[in-house]
mmCIF file of C-alpha atoms in Angstrom:
data_model
loop_
_atom_site.group_PDB
_atom_site.id
_atom_site.type_symbol
_atom_site.label_atom_id
_atom_site.label_comp_id
_atom_site.label_asym_id
_atom_site.label_seq_id
_atom_site.Cartn_x
_atom_site.Cartn_y
_atom_site.Cartn_z
ATOM 1 C CA MET O 613 4.653 9.733 -18.324
ATOM 2 C CA THR O 614 2.792 11.625 -15.478
ATOM 3 C CA THR O 615 3.646 14.902 -15.680
ATOM 4 C CA THR O 616 3.005 17.462 -13.173
ATOM 5 C CA ALA O 617 5.094 20.842 -14.947
ATOM 6 C CA GLY O 618 3.367 23.964 -14.468
ATOM 7 C CA ALA O 619 2.412 22.604 -10.406
ATOM 8 C CA SER O 620 4.103 26.264 -8.868
ATOM 9 C CA SER O 621 1.188 28.378 -10.900
ATOM 10 C CA LEU O 622 -1.331 27.051 -8.486
ATOM 11 C CA LEU O 623 0.984 29.598 -5.540
ATOM 12 C CA GLN O 624 0.195 32.418 -8.263
ATOM 13 C CA ASP O 625 -3.379 31.302 -9.177
ATOM 14 C CA PRO O 626 -6.134 33.881 -7.130
ATOM 15 C CA VAL O 627 -7.487 31.993 -5.118
ATOM 16 C CA PHE O 628 -5.243 30.667 -3.078
ATOM 17 C CA VAL O 629 -3.610 33.773 -3.254
ATOM 18 C CA SER O 630 -6.682 34.450 -0.987
ATOM 19 C CA GLU O 631 -6.857 31.954 0.761
ATOM 20 C CA LEU O 632 -2.837 32.096 2.049
ATOM 21 C CA GLN O 633 -4.240 35.351 3.364
ATOM 22 C CA THR O 634 -6.208 33.462 5.825
ATOM 23 C CA ALA O 635 -3.913 30.707 6.880
ATOM 24 C CA ALA O 636 -1.175 33.873 7.365
ATOM 25 C CA ALA O 637 -2.679 35.308 9.462
ATOM 26 C CA THR O 638 -4.113 31.934 11.698
ATOM 27 C CA SER O 639 -0.684 30.934 11.880
ATOM 28 C CA GLY O 640 0.992 34.819 12.604
ATOM 29 C CA LYS O 641 3.750 34.896 8.696
ATOM 30 C CA SER O 642 3.398 37.926 7.148
ATOM 31 C CA PRO O 643 2.088 37.652 3.822
ATOM 32 C CA GLU O 644 5.666 37.898 2.560
ATOM 33 C CA GLN O 645 6.843 35.177 5.248
ATOM 34 C CA ALA O 646 3.668 33.346 4.094
ATOM 35 C CA ALA O 647 4.228 33.582 0.448
ATOM 36 C CA ARG O 648 7.797 31.950 1.106
ATOM 37 C CA TYR O 649 7.205 28.951 2.990
ATOM 38 C CA ALA O 650 4.483 28.115 1.329
ATOM 39 C CA ALA O 651 6.255 27.652 -2.187
ATOM 40 C CA ARG O 652 8.440 25.368 0.732
ATOM 41 C CA CYS O 653 6.391 22.998 1.442
ATOM 42 C CA LEU O 654 4.781 23.002 -2.706
ATOM 43 C CA HIS O 655 8.777 22.389 -3.235
ATOM 44 C CA GLU O 656 8.758 19.681 -0.573
ATOM 45 C CA LEU O 657 5.445 17.994 -1.881
ATOM 46 C CA GLU O 658 5.860 17.954 -5.456
ATOM 47 C CA ALA O 659 6.401 15.318 -7.485
ATOM 48 C CA THR O 660 9.106 15.972 -10.032
ATOM 49 C CA PRO O 661 8.314 12.743 -12.529
ATOM 50 C CA ARG O 662 10.682 12.213 -15.383
ATOM 51 C CA GLU O 663 10.925 9.079 -18.163
ATOM 52 C CA SER O 664 14.332 8.567 -18.040
ATOM 53 C CA TRP O 665 14.444 7.956 -14.870
ATOM 54 C CA LEU O 666 11.756 4.685 -14.576
ATOM 55 C CA ARG O 667 14.599 2.716 -16.387
ATOM 56 C CA PRO O 668 17.413 2.583 -13.839
ATOM 57 C CA ALA O 669 14.241 2.889 -11.021
ATOM 58 C CA ALA O 670 12.651 -0.577 -12.533
ATOM 59 C CA LYS O 671 16.611 -2.235 -12.728
ATOM 60 C CA MET O 672 16.837 -0.825 -8.844
ATOM 61 C CA ALA O 673 13.446 -2.626 -7.664
ATOM 62 C CA ARG O 674 13.937 -5.666 -9.837
ATOM 63 C CA PHE O 675 17.609 -6.156 -7.997
ATOM 64 C CA ILE O 676 15.884 -5.465 -4.345
ATOM 65 C CA TYR O 677 12.605 -7.807 -4.345
ATOM 66 C CA THR O 678 14.794 -10.881 -6.496
ATOM 67 C CA ARG O 679 17.221 -11.131 -3.151
ATOM 68 C CA SER O 680 14.753 -12.144 -1.450
ATOM 69 C CA TYR O 681 11.585 -13.486 -3.213
ATOM 70 C CA GLU O 682 11.542 -14.995 -7.406
ATOM 71 C CA ALA O 683 12.167 -12.792 -10.555
ATOM 72 C CA GLU O 684 8.507 -13.580 -11.664
ATOM 73 C CA LEU O 685 5.657 -11.591 -10.306
ATOM 74 C CA ASP O 686 2.805 -13.145 -9.764
ATOM 75 C CA ILE O 687 0.043 -10.847 -11.050
ATOM 76 C CA ASN O 688 -3.874 -11.559 -12.687
ATOM 77 C CA GLN O 689 -2.292 -10.055 -15.760
ATOM 78 C CA PRO O 690 -6.019 -9.786 -17.671
ATOM 79 C CA ALA O 691 -7.568 -6.695 -14.890
ATOM 80 C CA LEU O 692 -4.082 -5.416 -14.984
ATOM 81 C CA ASP O 693 -4.815 -5.231 -19.728
ATOM 82 C CA GLU O 694 -8.555 -3.912 -18.423
ATOM 83 C CA LEU O 695 -6.935 -1.033 -16.785
ATOM 84 C CA ARG O 696 -5.511 -0.289 -18.729
ATOM 85 C CA GLU O 697 -7.774 0.783 -21.189
ATOM 86 C CA LEU O 698 -9.819 2.096 -18.567
ATOM 87 C CA SER O 699 -7.235 4.656 -17.966
ATOM 88 C CA ARG O 700 -7.742 6.079 -21.354
ATOM 89 C CA ASP O 701 -10.994 7.683 -19.970
ATOM 90 C CA HIS O 702 -11.205 7.556 -16.926
ATOM 91 C CA LEU O 703 -9.429 8.259 -13.689
ATOM 92 C CA LEU O 704 -7.374 6.242 -12.363
ATOM 93 C CA LEU O 705 -6.344 5.938 -7.774
ATOM 94 C CA PHE O 706 -5.118 3.024 -7.214
ATOM 95 C CA LEU O 707 -4.787 1.468 -3.047
ATOM 96 C CA TRP O 708 -2.128 -1.365 -2.187
ATOM 97 C CA SER O 709 -2.408 -2.778 0.734
ATOM 98 C CA HIS O 710 0.837 -2.349 2.952
ATOM 99 C CA LYS O 711 3.369 -5.197 4.523
ATOM 100 C CA SER O 712 6.667 -4.330 3.301
ATOM 101 C CA HIS O 713 8.779 -1.055 2.511
ATOM 102 C CA MET O 714 9.318 -2.726 -0.775
ATOM 103 C CA ASP O 715 5.397 -3.079 -1.513
ATOM 104 C CA SER O 716 6.374 0.258 -3.856
ATOM 105 C CA PHE O 717 9.268 -0.888 -4.902
ATOM 106 C CA VAL O 718 7.073 -4.268 -6.906
ATOM 107 C CA PHE O 719 3.815 -2.154 -6.963
ATOM 108 C CA LEU O 720 5.009 0.291 -10.207
ATOM 109 C CA LEU O 721 6.729 -2.283 -11.356
ATOM 110 C CA SER O 722 4.417 -4.452 -12.627
ATOM 111 C CA LEU O 723 2.581 -1.222 -14.238
ATOM 112 C CA TYR O 724 5.982 -0.027 -15.839
ATOM 113 C CA GLU O 725 7.511 -3.808 -16.241
ATOM 114 C CA ASN O 726 3.798 -4.539 -17.864
ATOM 115 C CA ASN O 727 4.152 -1.127 -20.236
ATOM 116 C CA PHE O 728 0.903 0.907 -18.584
ATOM 117 C CA ARG O 729 1.544 3.934 -18.800
ATOM 118 C CA PRO O 730 1.400 6.927 -17.464
ATOM 119 C CA THR O 731 2.811 4.960 -14.006
ATOM 120 C CA PRO O 732 1.153 7.216 -11.096
ATOM 121 C CA LEU O 733 1.958 9.229 -8.368
ATOM 122 C CA ILE O 734 2.447 7.753 -5.192
ATOM 123 C CA PHE O 735 2.441 9.357 -2.104
ATOM 124 C CA ALA O 736 5.598 8.277 0.869
ATOM 125 C CA GLY O 737 5.833 9.520 4.171
ATOM 126 C CA ILE O 738 8.044 12.121 4.463
ATOM 127 C CA ASN O 739 11.085 9.913 6.707
ATOM 128 C CA MET O 740 11.869 8.512 3.057
ATOM 129 C CA ASN O 741 13.650 11.435 2.369
ATOM 130 C CA PHE O 742 16.792 10.641 2.803
ATOM 131 C CA LEU O 743 19.668 11.408 1.669
ATOM 132 C CA GLY O 744 20.514 8.939 -1.069
ATOM 133 C CA PHE O 745 16.947 7.852 -1.952
ATOM 134 C CA GLY O 746 14.718 11.425 -2.114
ATOM 135 C CA SER O 747 15.905 12.744 -4.813
ATOM 136 C CA LEU O 748 15.113 9.435 -6.768
ATOM 137 C CA ALA O 749 12.153 8.800 -5.554
ATOM 138 C CA ARG O 750 11.293 12.257 -6.340
ATOM 139 C CA ARG O 751 11.774 11.614 -10.178
ATOM 140 C CA ILE O 752 9.811 8.705 -10.294
ATOM 141 C CA GLY O 753 6.904 9.884 -8.999
ATOM 142 C CA ALA O 754 6.798 9.905 -5.379
ATOM 143 C CA ILE O 755 4.740 12.856 -3.302
ATOM 144 C CA PHE O 756 6.913 12.860 0.506
ATOM 145 C CA LEU O 757 3.939 13.554 2.312
ATOM 146 C CA ARG O 758 4.436 14.565 6.442
ATOM 147 C CA ARG O 759 3.691 12.507 9.039
ATOM 148 C CA SER O 760 1.437 15.507 11.148
ATOM 149 C CA PHE O 761 -0.101 18.739 9.516
ATOM 150 C CA ASN O 762 -2.970 19.701 11.479
ATOM 151 C CA ASP O 763 -1.769 22.365 13.891
ATOM 152 C CA ASP O 764 -0.285 23.937 10.703
ATOM 153 C CA PRO O 765 -2.783 26.429 8.252
ATOM 154 C CA ILE O 766 -0.185 26.968 5.999
ATOM 155 C CA TYR O 767 0.855 23.357 4.716
ATOM 156 C CA LYS O 768 -2.494 21.525 4.703
ATOM 157 C CA LEU O 769 -3.683 24.936 2.047
ATOM 158 C CA VAL O 770 -0.805 23.742 -0.340
ATOM 159 C CA PHE O 771 -1.404 20.003 -0.148
ATOM 160 C CA ARG O 772 -5.163 20.748 -0.970
ATOM 161 C CA ARG O 773 -4.919 22.731 -3.469
ATOM 162 C CA TYR O 774 -1.527 20.631 -4.658
ATOM 163 C CA ILE O 775 -4.203 17.622 -4.606
ATOM 164 C CA ASP O 776 -6.638 20.275 -6.068
ATOM 165 C CA PHE O 777 -3.447 20.547 -9.630
ATOM 166 C CA LEU O 778 -3.343 17.127 -9.942
ATOM 167 C CA VAL O 779 -7.088 15.734 -9.692
ATOM 168 C CA ALA O 780 -7.471 18.493 -12.827
ATOM 169 C CA GLU O 781 -4.723 17.610 -14.728
ATOM 170 C CA ARG O 782 -6.087 13.811 -14.328
ATOM 171 C CA VAL O 783 -2.622 12.645 -13.078
ATOM 172 C CA PRO O 784 -2.943 8.715 -11.442
ATOM 173 C CA LEU O 785 -2.009 8.713 -7.672
ATOM 174 C CA SER O 786 -1.476 5.695 -5.740
ATOM 175 C CA TRP O 787 -0.852 4.525 -2.133
ATOM 176 C CA SER O 788 -1.046 2.147 0.252
ATOM 177 C CA ILE O 789 -4.631 2.204 2.442
ATOM 178 C CA GLU O 790 -4.223 3.049 6.191
ATOM 179 C CA GLY O 791 -4.784 1.324 8.754
ATOM 180 C CA THR O 792 -4.262 -1.988 7.224
ATOM 181 C CA ARG O 793 -0.686 -2.567 7.823
ATOM 182 C CA SER O 794 -1.225 -5.278 11.192
ATOM 183 C CA ARG O 795 2.658 -5.863 12.123
ATOM 184 C CA THR O 796 0.457 -9.076 14.110
ATOM 185 C CA GLY O 797 -1.287 -9.680 11.024
ATOM 186 C CA ASN O 798 -4.314 -8.775 12.922
ATOM 187 C CA LEU O 799 -6.874 -6.969 9.779
ATOM 188 C CA SER O 800 -7.166 -3.200 11.371
ATOM 189 C CA THR O 801 -10.170 -0.366 10.767
ATOM 190 C CA PRO O 802 -8.076 1.474 8.101
ATOM 191 C CA LYS O 803 -7.787 5.361 8.681
ATOM 192 C CA LEU O 804 -9.172 7.829 6.350
ATOM 193 C CA GLY O 805 -6.354 10.061 5.714
ATOM 194 C CA ILE O 806 -5.731 10.597 2.464
ATOM 195 C CA LEU O 807 -8.576 9.259 0.756
ATOM 196 C CA ASN O 808 -10.526 11.833 2.534
ATOM 197 C CA TRP O 809 -8.656 14.670 0.765
ATOM 198 C CA VAL O 810 -8.412 13.032 -2.278
ATOM 199 C CA VAL O 811 -12.314 12.366 -1.580
ATOM 200 C CA GLU O 812 -13.102 16.418 -0.990
ATOM 201 C CA SER O 813 -10.657 17.571 -4.072
ATOM 202 C CA CYS O 814 -12.655 15.395 -6.311
ATOM 203 C CA GLU O 815 -15.940 16.614 -4.908
ATOM 204 C CA ARG O 816 -13.853 20.337 -6.096
ATOM 205 C CA GLN O 817 -12.790 19.664 -9.119
ATOM 206 C CA ARG O 818 -15.861 17.354 -10.134
ATOM 207 C CA ALA O 819 -14.842 15.302 -11.665
ATOM 208 C CA GLN O 820 -16.093 12.184 -13.576
ATOM 209 C CA ASN O 821 -15.234 8.935 -14.274
ATOM 210 C CA VAL O 822 -12.746 8.344 -11.257
ATOM 211 C CA LEU O 823 -11.680 4.866 -10.522
ATOM 212 C CA LEU O 824 -10.473 3.177 -7.483
ATOM 213 C CA VAL O 825 -7.852 0.058 -7.975
ATOM 214 C CA PRO O 826 -7.310 -2.187 -4.638
ATOM 215 C CA VAL O 827 -4.195 -3.835 -5.483
ATOM 216 C CA SER O 828 -3.658 -6.787 -3.141
ATOM 217 C CA ILE O 829 0.621 -7.333 -2.948
ATOM 218 C CA ALA O 830 1.335 -10.610 -1.231
ATOM 219 C CA PHE O 831 4.129 -12.786 -0.146
ATOM 220 C CA ASP O 832 5.138 -16.559 0.254
ATOM 221 C CA GLN O 833 7.235 -15.350 3.444
ATOM 222 C CA ILE O 834 7.430 -11.448 4.502
ATOM 223 C CA ALA O 835 11.214 -10.929 4.141
ATOM 224 C CA GLU O 836 11.110 -8.767 6.907
ATOM 225 C CA ILE O 837 9.121 -10.608 9.292
ATOM 226 C CA ASP O 838 11.420 -10.808 12.499
ATOM 227 C CA ASP O 839 12.111 -6.760 12.387
ATOM 228 C CA TYR O 840 7.762 -6.443 12.561
ATOM 229 C CA VAL O 841 8.329 -9.018 15.545
ATOM 230 C CA ALA O 842 10.713 -6.827 17.536
ATOM 231 C CA ILE O 843 9.077 -3.288 17.165
ATOM 232 C CA GLN O 844 5.612 -5.431 18.453
ATOM 233 C CA SER O 845 8.490 -6.895 21.229
ATOM 234 C CA GLY O 846 9.179 -3.155 21.912
ATOM 235 C CA LYS O 847 12.407 -2.423 20.211
ATOM 236 C CA PRO O 848 12.328 1.163 18.870
ATOM 237 C CA LYS O 849 11.797 1.175 15.014
ATOM 238 C CA GLU O 850 15.341 2.572 13.687
ATOM 239 C CA GLU O 851 14.987 5.299 11.450
ATOM 240 C CA GLU O 852 14.931 5.531 8.179
ATOM 241 C CA SER O 853 18.026 6.778 7.249
ATOM 242 C CA LEU O 854 20.751 6.301 3.887
ATOM 243 C CA ARG O 855 22.354 3.366 6.079
ATOM 244 C CA TRP O 856 19.708 1.899 6.558
ATOM 245 C CA PHE O 857 18.300 1.831 2.834
ATOM 246 C CA ILE O 858 21.708 -0.224 2.676
ATOM 247 C CA ASP O 859 20.862 -2.221 5.247
ATOM 248 C CA TYR O 860 17.656 -3.356 4.204
ATOM 249 C CA VAL O 861 18.607 -3.869 0.565
ATOM 250 C CA PHE O 862 21.806 -5.647 1.746
ATOM 251 C CA GLY O 863 20.107 -7.833 4.340
ATOM 252 C CA ARG O 864 17.026 -9.485 2.541
ATOM 253 C CA GLU O 865 19.927 -12.400 1.494
ATOM 254 C CA ARG O 866 17.161 -15.756 1.875
ATOM 255 C CA ALA O 867 14.481 -17.447 -0.161
ATOM 256 C CA SER O 868 11.130 -16.152 0.295
ATOM 257 C CA GLY O 869 9.231 -17.291 -2.227
ATOM 258 C CA LYS O 870 6.557 -15.430 -5.315
ATOM 259 C CA VAL O 871 5.014 -11.406 -4.999
ATOM 260 C CA TYR O 872 1.815 -11.878 -5.019
ATOM 261 C CA VAL O 873 -0.411 -8.698 -7.106
ATOM 262 C CA ARG O 874 -3.470 -9.050 -7.668
ATOM 263 C CA TYR O 875 -5.953 -5.823 -9.267
ATOM 264 C CA GLY O 876 -9.092 -5.404 -7.451
ATOM 265 C CA GLU O 877 -12.071 -4.735 -8.864
ATOM 266 C CA PRO O 878 -11.850 -0.958 -9.258
ATOM 267 C CA LEU O 879 -14.843 0.631 -7.095
ATOM 268 C CA PRO O 880 -16.573 3.698 -8.797
ATOM 269 C CA LEU O 881 -15.896 6.847 -7.347
ATOM 270 C CA PRO O 882 -20.385 8.385 -7.594
ATOM 271 C CA ALA O 883 -18.944 11.518 -9.840
ATOM 272 C CA ALA O 884 -19.747 15.368 -7.618
ATOM 273 C CA GLY O 885 -23.389 15.646 -8.478
ATOM 274 C CA GLU O 886 -24.058 12.343 -6.650
ATOM 275 C CA MET O 887 -21.432 12.987 -3.838
ATOM 276 C CA GLU O 888 -23.385 16.448 -3.186
ATOM 277 C CA SER O 889 -26.902 14.279 -3.273
ATOM 278 C CA GLY O 890 -25.677 11.655 -0.592
ATOM 279 C CA MET O 891 -24.825 14.427 1.273
ATOM 280 C CA HIS O 892 -26.880 16.140 0.784
ATOM 281 C CA GLY O 893 -30.326 14.833 0.189
ATOM 282 C CA SER O 894 -31.707 14.394 -3.460
ATOM 283 C CA THR O 895 -33.699 18.590 -2.794
ATOM 284 C CA GLY O 896 -29.514 19.067 -3.031
ATOM 285 C CA GLU O 897 -30.239 21.061 0.435
ATOM 286 C CA PRO O 898 -28.467 19.645 3.720
ATOM 287 C CA ARG O 899 -30.514 17.264 5.585
ATOM 288 C CA PRO O 900 -31.736 18.754 8.913
ATOM 289 C CA GLY O 901 -29.448 18.806 12.164
ATOM 290 C CA GLU O 902 -26.950 16.831 9.633
ATOM 291 C CA PRO O 903 -23.866 18.993 8.646
ATOM 292 C CA VAL O 904 -21.870 18.043 4.964
ATOM 293 C CA PRO O 905 -18.015 16.787 7.023
ATOM 294 C CA GLU O 906 -21.126 14.227 8.755
ATOM 295 C CA ALA O 907 -21.604 13.306 5.386
ATOM 296 C CA ARG O 908 -18.272 13.270 3.756
ATOM 297 C CA ARG O 909 -16.459 11.333 6.373
ATOM 298 C CA GLU O 910 -19.273 8.543 5.705
ATOM 299 C CA LEU O 911 -19.273 8.283 2.152
ATOM 300 C CA VAL O 912 -15.075 8.369 3.001
ATOM 301 C CA GLN O 913 -15.379 5.172 5.297
ATOM 302 C CA ALA O 914 -17.826 3.128 3.555
ATOM 303 C CA THR O 915 -15.996 3.668 0.769
ATOM 304 C CA ALA O 916 -12.278 3.001 2.590
ATOM 305 C CA LEU O 917 -14.595 -0.524 4.393
ATOM 306 C CA GLU O 918 -15.235 -1.529 0.415
ATOM 307 C CA ILE O 919 -11.967 -0.872 -0.819
ATOM 308 C CA CYS O 920 -10.285 -3.367 1.997
ATOM 309 C CA ARG O 921 -12.813 -5.799 1.493
ATOM 310 C CA ARG O 922 -12.057 -6.233 -1.957
ATOM 311 C CA ILE O 923 -7.879 -6.464 -1.320
ATOM 312 C CA GLU O 924 -8.737 -8.893 0.799
ATOM 313 C CA GLN O 925 -11.060 -10.459 -1.813
ATOM 314 C CA SER O 926 -8.299 -10.519 -3.763
ATOM 315 C CA THR O 927 -6.314 -11.752 -2.077
ATOM 316 C CA PRO O 928 -4.528 -15.557 -2.525
ATOM 317 C CA ILE O 929 -3.820 -17.521 0.239
ATOM 318 C CA LYS O 930 -1.040 -19.399 0.667
ATOM 319 C CA SER O 931 0.734 -22.766 2.372
ATOM 320 C CA ALA O 932 2.265 -20.481 4.829
ATOM 321 C CA ASP O 933 -1.401 -18.389 5.886
ATOM 322 C CA VAL O 934 -3.360 -22.259 6.449
ATOM 323 C CA LEU O 935 0.229 -23.794 7.644
ATOM 324 C CA SER O 936 0.537 -21.536 10.465
ATOM 325 C CA MET O 937 -2.912 -21.210 11.617
ATOM 326 C CA VAL O 938 -2.632 -24.846 11.807
ATOM 327 C CA LEU O 939 -0.274 -25.485 14.304
ATOM 328 C CA LEU O 940 -0.890 -21.730 16.203
ATOM 329 C CA GLY O 941 -4.514 -23.714 16.798
ATOM 330 C CA ALA O 942 -2.546 -26.617 18.115
ATOM 331 C CA ASN O 943 -2.398 -24.111 21.301
ATOM 332 C CA GLN O 944 1.608 -24.264 21.170
ATOM 333 C CA ARG O 945 0.913 -29.019 21.205
ATOM 334 C CA ALA O 946 3.656 -30.147 17.912
ATOM 335 C CA LEU O 947 2.033 -31.935 14.769
ATOM 336 C CA SER O 948 2.845 -35.272 13.159
ATOM 337 C CA VAL O 949 2.603 -34.110 9.377
ATOM 338 C CA GLY O 950 -0.048 -36.793 9.418
ATOM 339 C CA GLU O 951 -1.936 -33.954 11.487
ATOM 340 C CA MET O 952 -1.345 -31.375 9.477
ATOM 341 C CA HIS O 953 -2.700 -32.606 6.079
ATOM 342 C CA ALA O 954 -5.944 -33.693 7.909
ATOM 343 C CA GLN O 955 -6.695 -30.218 9.662
ATOM 344 C CA ALA O 956 -5.590 -28.391 6.442
ATOM 345 C CA ALA O 957 -7.838 -30.907 4.650
ATOM 346 C CA GLU O 958 -10.430 -29.075 6.505
ATOM 347 C CA ILE O 959 -9.572 -25.471 5.305
ATOM 348 C CA VAL O 960 -9.070 -26.959 2.396
ATOM 349 C CA GLN O 961 -12.332 -28.010 1.747
ATOM 350 C CA LEU O 962 -13.274 -24.561 3.298
ATOM 351 C CA ILE O 963 -11.062 -22.919 0.689
ATOM 352 C CA GLU O 964 -13.006 -24.650 -2.415
ATOM 353 C CA ASP O 965 -16.509 -24.954 -1.303
ATOM 354 C CA ARG O 966 -16.430 -20.811 -1.044
ATOM 355 C CA GLN O 967 -14.683 -20.443 -4.283
ATOM 356 C CA LEU O 968 -11.272 -18.626 -3.019
ATOM 357 C CA LEU O 969 -8.097 -17.647 -4.174
ATOM 358 C CA THR O 970 -5.512 -19.170 -3.524
ATOM 359 C CA GLY O 971 -1.552 -18.785 -5.374
ATOM 360 C CA SER O 972 0.113 -21.058 -8.109
ATOM 361 C CA GLY O 973 0.940 -23.943 -6.731
ATOM 362 C CA PHE O 974 -0.903 -24.198 -4.029
ATOM 363 C CA SER O 975 -1.948 -27.473 -2.531
ATOM 364 C CA LEU O 976 -2.105 -29.591 0.931
ATOM 365 C CA ARG O 977 -3.482 -32.386 -0.550
ATOM 366 C CA ASN O 978 -1.725 -35.137 0.524
ATOM 367 C CA VAL O 979 1.245 -35.012 2.896
ATOM 368 C CA GLU O 980 3.912 -35.023 0.606
ATOM 369 C CA GLU O 981 3.372 -31.725 -0.781
ATOM 370 C CA VAL O 982 2.320 -30.594 3.221
ATOM 371 C CA GLU O 983 6.514 -31.493 3.913
ATOM 372 C CA ALA O 984 7.940 -29.850 1.047
ATOM 373 C CA ALA O 985 5.713 -26.413 2.129
ATOM 374 C CA LEU O 986 7.024 -26.673 5.512
ATOM 375 C CA LEU O 987 10.572 -26.799 4.892
ATOM 376 C CA PRO O 988 10.543 -23.570 4.080
ATOM 377 C CA MET O 989 8.783 -22.055 6.990
ATOM 378 C CA MET O 990 11.419 -24.285 8.974
ATOM 379 C CA GLN O 991 14.819 -22.416 6.704
ATOM 380 C CA SER O 992 13.584 -19.188 7.891
ATOM 381 C CA GLY O 993 13.372 -20.359 11.624
ATOM 382 C CA LEU O 994 9.151 -19.901 11.906
ATOM 383 C CA VAL O 995 8.434 -23.797 12.406
ATOM 384 C CA LYS O 996 10.770 -26.470 13.644
ATOM 385 C CA LEU O 997 11.185 -30.331 13.572
ATOM 386 C CA PHE O 998 11.342 -32.538 16.961
ATOM 387 C CA ASP O 999 12.530 -35.963 15.475
ATOM 388 C CA ALA O 1000 13.687 -37.264 18.458
ATOM 389 C CA THR O 1001 10.688 -39.089 19.237
ATOM 390 C CA ALA O 1002 9.262 -42.190 17.549
ATOM 391 C CA VAL O 1003 6.778 -40.170 14.865
ATOM 392 C CA PRO O 1004 8.648 -36.395 14.130
ATOM 393 C CA VAL O 1005 6.838 -33.071 14.800
ATOM 394 C CA TYR O 1006 6.330 -29.660 14.031
ATOM 395 C CA TYR O 1007 6.096 -26.630 16.097
ATOM 396 C CA VAL O 1008 6.510 -22.648 16.226
ATOM 397 C CA PRO O 1009 9.204 -21.101 18.545
ATOM 398 C CA GLU O 1010 7.484 -19.420 21.799
ATOM 399 C CA LYS O 1011 9.818 -16.481 19.958
ATOM 400 C CA LYS O 1012 7.691 -16.580 16.671
ATOM 401 C CA HIS O 1013 4.043 -17.179 18.078
ATOM 402 C CA LEU O 1014 3.948 -13.397 16.344
ATOM 403 C CA ALA O 1015 5.306 -14.361 13.719
ATOM 404 C CA ALA O 1016 3.025 -16.626 12.736
ATOM 405 C CA ALA O 1017 0.039 -15.261 13.612
ATOM 406 C CA TYR O 1018 1.739 -11.965 10.796
ATOM 407 C CA TYR O 1019 0.114 -14.638 7.954
#
């Protein structure tokens, strides 16, 4: 099991103490106040994983997602087996897509149940550190991070040095790639966020053999899609709490199909010397007029875009994706199952020609298979059937357009 024992020693590190004095002066705190605050920041951030907590946490994760999804996760096992071998002499940084609150549970469970050790620590928003959940999450490896801390030099210093400690200890890390969770289904530009901090740390620690692992987590249907639509329509987002968590767990009983976890092709992070060369030029000197931070930003941005591209390439196409596209493309006109099959067939042919990944069991080759794929979409209310005509037709209700667009 991953361990972070000894992280508190960074508070006594002479370099950290010197930097803390500078940060204290900037923030208007005395050295004693700064030291106490730094200790509180580290306590707030630090994960305290325990092997003994993994099994009960895995049971809880399985209970949560099987209330909505099939019990067996659909995983590309050969890719995970290869990563297990690579983890012996590489530092793995997992970046996963984020479309549901179940993502983190499913991601960690996919590793735990396939004997992947050590399990990575996972960056999480401080909003999830609520009573009854935060302490458990810390014990399975959660690092709770404030949403904004640009105006807090002491917190920034502690966070930076904590990541340095984890990278130096070769602790595997994971987080959702920021900016790709879209409540409307649109592809968003990735934010640099945590990736920037980790890349800087790898540079400072001169880390070698670092692999960024793209992970796609996809669902036949999104269990909490109605919540996302409500937020997109102007409803305020409910604050996370123990009551919210209980309601979330026990409010998801509708069958929503399979969960797909796809580990994509790892992306090597340039070694420290290569990063410096890329930022300074082949001579090791800064290019005229080019500040190092800007060059690093470009490197991180290019890396983030490539990770997103690999996640997209790894994401399997599902029947609901294709049929939602067909119905939304009908310009608010209802379609018969025959019309849907004819249009879906063109998309399926394109998928086959480009050899794109599809979910297991994906097939829309005939009218019967299209009807079968429409059934769960109707059960969820995403699609409705109008059968008071000679030829029954299907359509997306007006209030479900945002939900359909999400697919």
